[in-house]
Structure formats: C-alpha cells, structure tokens
Amino acid sequence: MALEKHALASDIDTHQEMFNVAFNAGDADAVNALYVDDAVGLWEPGKPVAGQERRDYVKHFIATRNATVEATVHAKMVHGDTAMVVVEWTMDTTRDGVYEKLGGLAVDVLQRGADGGWRYVIDNAYAGNGPWPAESSWPAEG
C-alpha cells in the first residue's frame, strides 16, 4: 500500500508542508499516504467521502482540476497521539475549464501512528466556511 513507500512527518507543521508539496506536484499517491485508510475528507461542501471513495476522489481531483494549494497551520492542539489542526488555505484551480479561486479555514483531526508519522483521520476543508447544516457534514450514526 502507498503508506509504506511515502515519508511521513513526525510534526504537524511538516505534515502540512508535505501535503502542500505532494498536492502541488500532482502526486495523488503521496497525498493519500498522508491519511489513515478509512479517513474521511470533505473537499466539497456537503459531500464527505471516506476510505476508498476518498482516495479515488483525491486522485480524480488532482488529475482533472489543475490545482495548486497554499495551506498554513493556523492553530493546533495536540493530546497524545491525536491532534486537531486549523489550517488556512487558498487554491487556484479550474473546473470544467473555468478558473476558480477557492479558500477557507479547515479543521482537521490527525493521528500519530506507531511509526511516529502523522496522518489525517478527518480532513474538513470547509469547516470554517459555514454555517452548514449538521446533516450535510456526515451521516448521523444509528
């Protein structure tokens, strides 16, 4: 699996820098290696994807959107092997050939693995761009 062949960061700021470099290089495998296998991502408001669907979404997005991102850790809280990170980001991209400038405030949850590397568990790129109804974030359990 991709996780074994890509380096991981032992600190949060480097993790974000690695995401930026991999994304801007168009390396979807390196981007996906920065997530746990069943991670959930919200790269479009109201459309969360998890696991293989998320990995496929990342590959398709990178392959078709001609995008570059600048993202900076704005705040972080680390407790043991879990971290909550607030990231300010902007993206230049195209959708169906039309230029878009996107941006927002992401709230992400990361987990430090036994190997010491940080990986996304939750990547909510639009957390600060709401308000979104709760039901648009993720299906309720039950």
PDB file of C-alpha atoms in Angstrom:
ATOM      1  CA  MET A   1       0.000   0.000   0.000  1.00  0.00           C
ATOM      2  CA  ALA A   2       1.075   3.621  -0.566  1.00  0.00           C
ATOM      3  CA  LEU A   3       1.671   4.240   3.141  1.00  0.00           C
ATOM      4  CA  GLU A   4       4.865   2.167   3.135  1.00  0.00           C
ATOM      5  CA  LYS A   5       6.553   3.959   0.242  1.00  0.00           C
ATOM      6  CA  HIS A   6       5.981   7.589   1.241  1.00  0.00           C
ATOM      7  CA  ALA A   7       7.650   9.510   4.049  1.00  0.00           C
ATOM      8  CA  LEU A   8       5.543  10.831   6.895  1.00  0.00           C
ATOM      9  CA  ALA A   9       6.112  13.791   9.179  1.00  0.00           C
ATOM     10  CA  SER A  10       6.803  13.495  12.878  1.00  0.00           C
ATOM     11  CA  ASP A  11       5.422  17.008  13.498  1.00  0.00           C
ATOM     12  CA  ILE A  12       2.223  18.778  12.447  1.00  0.00           C
ATOM     13  CA  ASP A  13       3.750  21.727  10.556  1.00  0.00           C
ATOM     14  CA  THR A  14       5.937  19.454   8.440  1.00  0.00           C
ATOM     15  CA  HIS A  15       2.896  17.251   7.745  1.00  0.00           C
ATOM     16  CA  GLN A  16       1.097  20.268   6.262  1.00  0.00           C
ATOM     17  CA  GLU A  17       4.150  21.234   4.217  1.00  0.00           C
ATOM     18  CA  MET A  18       4.367  17.668   2.866  1.00  0.00           C
ATOM     19  CA  PHE A  19       0.695  17.837   1.873  1.00  0.00           C
ATOM     20  CA  ASN A  20       1.284  21.116   0.013  1.00  0.00           C
ATOM     21  CA  VAL A  21       4.349  19.772  -1.834  1.00  0.00           C
ATOM     22  CA  ALA A  22       2.673  16.474  -2.802  1.00  0.00           C
ATOM     23  CA  PHE A  23      -0.548  18.177  -3.897  1.00  0.00           C
ATOM     24  CA  ASN A  24       1.230  20.851  -5.944  1.00  0.00           C
ATOM     25  CA  ALA A  25       3.393  18.169  -7.579  1.00  0.00           C
ATOM     26  CA  GLY A  26       0.229  16.331  -8.630  1.00  0.00           C
ATOM     27  CA  ASP A  27       1.255  13.241  -6.634  1.00  0.00           C
ATOM     28  CA  ALA A  28      -2.075  11.772  -5.536  1.00  0.00           C
ATOM     29  CA  ASP A  29      -0.394   8.675  -4.073  1.00  0.00           C
ATOM     30  CA  ALA A  30       1.782  10.845  -1.805  1.00  0.00           C
ATOM     31  CA  VAL A  31      -1.259  12.919  -0.785  1.00  0.00           C
ATOM     32  CA  ASN A  32      -3.266   9.779   0.010  1.00  0.00           C
ATOM     33  CA  ALA A  33      -0.366   8.374   2.052  1.00  0.00           C
ATOM     34  CA  LEU A  34      -0.921  11.264   4.479  1.00  0.00           C
ATOM     35  CA  TYR A  35      -4.315   9.771   5.527  1.00  0.00           C
ATOM     36  CA  VAL A  36      -5.339   6.711   7.538  1.00  0.00           C
ATOM     37  CA  ASP A  37      -7.037   4.097   5.353  1.00  0.00           C
ATOM     38  CA  ASP A  38     -10.596   4.912   6.444  1.00  0.00           C
ATOM     39  CA  ALA A  39     -10.130   8.700   6.724  1.00  0.00           C
ATOM     40  CA  VAL A  40     -12.997  10.995   5.803  1.00  0.00           C
ATOM     41  CA  GLY A  41     -12.478  14.080   3.694  1.00  0.00           C
ATOM     42  CA  LEU A  42     -14.730  16.995   2.882  1.00  0.00           C
ATOM     43  CA  TRP A  43     -13.213  18.660  -0.195  1.00  0.00           C
ATOM     44  CA  GLU A  44     -16.598  19.900  -1.427  1.00  0.00           C
ATOM     45  CA  PRO A  45     -19.137  21.404   0.967  1.00  0.00           C
ATOM     46  CA  GLY A  46     -21.741  18.861   1.978  1.00  0.00           C
ATOM     47  CA  LYS A  47     -20.028  15.945   0.176  1.00  0.00           C
ATOM     48  CA  PRO A  48     -17.937  13.903   2.617  1.00  0.00           C
ATOM     49  CA  VAL A  49     -16.130  10.831   1.275  1.00  0.00           C
ATOM     50  CA  ALA A  50     -14.294   8.126   3.195  1.00  0.00           C
ATOM     51  CA  GLY A  51     -11.974   5.185   2.620  1.00  0.00           C
ATOM     52  CA  GLN A  52     -11.500   4.086  -0.981  1.00  0.00           C
ATOM     53  CA  GLU A  53     -14.063   6.627  -2.204  1.00  0.00           C
ATOM     54  CA  ARG A  54     -11.938   9.406  -0.656  1.00  0.00           C
ATOM     55  CA  ARG A  55      -8.723   8.029  -2.200  1.00  0.00           C
ATOM     56  CA  ASP A  56     -10.394   7.860  -5.619  1.00  0.00           C
ATOM     57  CA  TYR A  57     -11.781  11.385  -5.187  1.00  0.00           C
ATOM     58  CA  VAL A  58      -8.299  12.758  -4.412  1.00  0.00           C
ATOM     59  CA  LYS A  59      -6.831  11.036  -7.486  1.00  0.00           C
ATOM     60  CA  HIS A  60      -9.606  12.365  -9.738  1.00  0.00           C
ATOM     61  CA  PHE A  61      -9.414  15.877  -8.275  1.00  0.00           C
ATOM     62  CA  ILE A  62      -5.655  16.119  -8.744  1.00  0.00           C
ATOM     63  CA  ALA A  63      -5.801  14.614 -12.246  1.00  0.00           C
ATOM     64  CA  THR A  64      -8.588  16.878 -13.531  1.00  0.00           C
ATOM     65  CA  ARG A  65      -8.537  20.191 -11.672  1.00  0.00           C
ATOM     66  CA  ASN A  66      -5.058  21.577 -12.472  1.00  0.00           C
ATOM     67  CA  ALA A  67      -4.938  22.891  -8.909  1.00  0.00           C
ATOM     68  CA  THR A  68      -2.294  24.379  -6.645  1.00  0.00           C
ATOM     69  CA  VAL A  69      -2.734  24.954  -2.941  1.00  0.00           C
ATOM     70  CA  GLU A  70      -1.166  27.109  -0.269  1.00  0.00           C
ATOM     71  CA  ALA A  71      -2.075  25.980   3.230  1.00  0.00           C
ATOM     72  CA  THR A  72      -0.680  27.055   6.572  1.00  0.00           C
ATOM     73  CA  VAL A  73      -1.316  25.712  10.048  1.00  0.00           C
ATOM     74  CA  HIS A  74      -3.142  28.485  11.876  1.00  0.00           C
ATOM     75  CA  ALA A  75      -3.622  26.707  15.214  1.00  0.00           C
ATOM     76  CA  LYS A  76      -3.130  23.240  16.643  1.00  0.00           C
ATOM     77  CA  MET A  77      -3.963  21.289  19.748  1.00  0.00           C
ATOM     78  CA  VAL A  78      -2.139  18.032  20.382  1.00  0.00           C
ATOM     79  CA  HIS A  79      -3.147  15.498  23.028  1.00  0.00           C
ATOM     80  CA  GLY A  80      -1.077  12.341  22.990  1.00  0.00           C
ATOM     81  CA  ASP A  81      -1.352  10.806  19.536  1.00  0.00           C
ATOM     82  CA  THR A  82      -4.327  12.922  18.423  1.00  0.00           C
ATOM     83  CA  ALA A  83      -4.231  16.438  17.051  1.00  0.00           C
ATOM     84  CA  MET A  84      -6.818  18.988  15.976  1.00  0.00           C
ATOM     85  CA  VAL A  85      -5.429  21.427  13.437  1.00  0.00           C
ATOM     86  CA  VAL A  86      -6.892  24.619  11.993  1.00  0.00           C
ATOM     87  CA  VAL A  87      -5.487  25.331   8.540  1.00  0.00           C
ATOM     88  CA  GLU A  88      -5.910  28.445   6.428  1.00  0.00           C
ATOM     89  CA  TRP A  89      -5.816  27.576   2.715  1.00  0.00           C
ATOM     90  CA  THR A  90      -6.209  29.012  -0.767  1.00  0.00           C
ATOM     91  CA  MET A  91      -6.375  27.153  -4.040  1.00  0.00           C
ATOM     92  CA  ASP A  92      -6.138  28.123  -7.677  1.00  0.00           C
ATOM     93  CA  THR A  93      -7.947  25.580  -9.817  1.00  0.00           C
ATOM     94  CA  THR A  94     -10.144  25.000 -12.832  1.00  0.00           C
ATOM     95  CA  ARG A  95     -13.478  23.243 -13.003  1.00  0.00           C
ATOM     96  CA  ASP A  96     -14.612  22.260 -16.489  1.00  0.00           C
ATOM     97  CA  GLY A  97     -12.025  24.674 -17.907  1.00  0.00           C
ATOM     98  CA  VAL A  98     -13.215  27.644 -15.823  1.00  0.00           C
ATOM     99  CA  TYR A  99     -10.759  29.235 -13.349  1.00  0.00           C
ATOM    100  CA  GLU A 100     -11.727  29.233  -9.669  1.00  0.00           C
ATOM    101  CA  LYS A 101     -10.059  30.765  -6.632  1.00  0.00           C
ATOM    102  CA  LEU A 102     -11.052  28.768  -3.566  1.00  0.00           C
ATOM    103  CA  GLY A 103     -10.121  29.179   0.051  1.00  0.00           C
ATOM    104  CA  GLY A 104     -11.183  28.585   3.555  1.00  0.00           C
ATOM    105  CA  LEU A 105     -10.461  27.524   7.055  1.00  0.00           C
ATOM    106  CA  ALA A 106     -10.065  23.771   7.510  1.00  0.00           C
ATOM    107  CA  VAL A 107     -10.381  21.864  10.750  1.00  0.00           C
ATOM    108  CA  ASP A 108      -8.544  18.559  10.599  1.00  0.00           C
ATOM    109  CA  VAL A 109      -8.021  15.694  13.009  1.00  0.00           C
ATOM    110  CA  LEU A 110      -4.731  13.814  12.768  1.00  0.00           C
ATOM    111  CA  GLN A 111      -3.466  10.679  14.408  1.00  0.00           C
ATOM    112  CA  ARG A 112       0.143   9.753  15.117  1.00  0.00           C
ATOM    113  CA  GLY A 113       0.784   6.157  14.117  1.00  0.00           C
ATOM    114  CA  ALA A 114       3.051   3.611  15.795  1.00  0.00           C
ATOM    115  CA  ASP A 115       5.697   4.646  13.236  1.00  0.00           C
ATOM    116  CA  GLY A 116       5.620   8.225  14.619  1.00  0.00           C
ATOM    117  CA  GLY A 117       4.077   9.678  11.453  1.00  0.00           C
ATOM    118  CA  TRP A 118       1.001  11.920  11.459  1.00  0.00           C
ATOM    119  CA  ARG A 119      -1.970  11.078   9.195  1.00  0.00           C
ATOM    120  CA  TYR A 120      -5.346  12.681   8.641  1.00  0.00           C
ATOM    121  CA  VAL A 121      -8.349  10.951  10.175  1.00  0.00           C
ATOM    122  CA  ILE A 122     -10.710  13.816   9.282  1.00  0.00           C
ATOM    123  CA  ASP A 123      -9.934  16.474   6.655  1.00  0.00           C
ATOM    124  CA  ASN A 124     -12.703  19.070   6.729  1.00  0.00           C
ATOM    125  CA  ALA A 125     -11.539  21.723   4.262  1.00  0.00           C
ATOM    126  CA  TYR A 126     -14.730  23.770   4.648  1.00  0.00           C
ATOM    127  CA  ALA A 127     -15.205  23.722   8.421  1.00  0.00           C
ATOM    128  CA  GLY A 128     -14.831  27.491   8.718  1.00  0.00           C
ATOM    129  CA  ASN A 129     -16.901  28.354   5.654  1.00  0.00           C
ATOM    130  CA  GLY A 130     -20.352  27.570   7.063  1.00  0.00           C
ATOM    131  CA  PRO A 131     -22.698  27.582   8.532  1.00  0.00           C
ATOM    132  CA  TRP A 132     -23.597  24.212   7.060  1.00  0.00           C
ATOM    133  CA  PRO A 133     -26.480  22.173   8.409  1.00  0.00           C
ATOM    134  CA  ALA A 134     -25.244  19.292  10.558  1.00  0.00           C
ATOM    135  CA  GLU A 135     -26.752  16.723   8.206  1.00  0.00           C
ATOM    136  CA  SER A 136     -24.548  17.975   5.356  1.00  0.00           C
ATOM    137  CA  SER A 137     -21.347  17.184   7.276  1.00  0.00           C
ATOM    138  CA  TRP A 138     -21.622  13.455   7.718  1.00  0.00           C
ATOM    139  CA  PRO A 139     -24.476  10.951   8.031  1.00  0.00           C
ATOM    140  CA  ALA A 140     -25.635  10.503  11.601  1.00  0.00           C
ATOM    141  CA  GLU A 141     -24.874   7.174  13.231  1.00  0.00           C
ATOM    142  CA  GLY A 142     -27.707   4.957  14.276  1.00  0.00           C
TER     143      GLY A 142
END
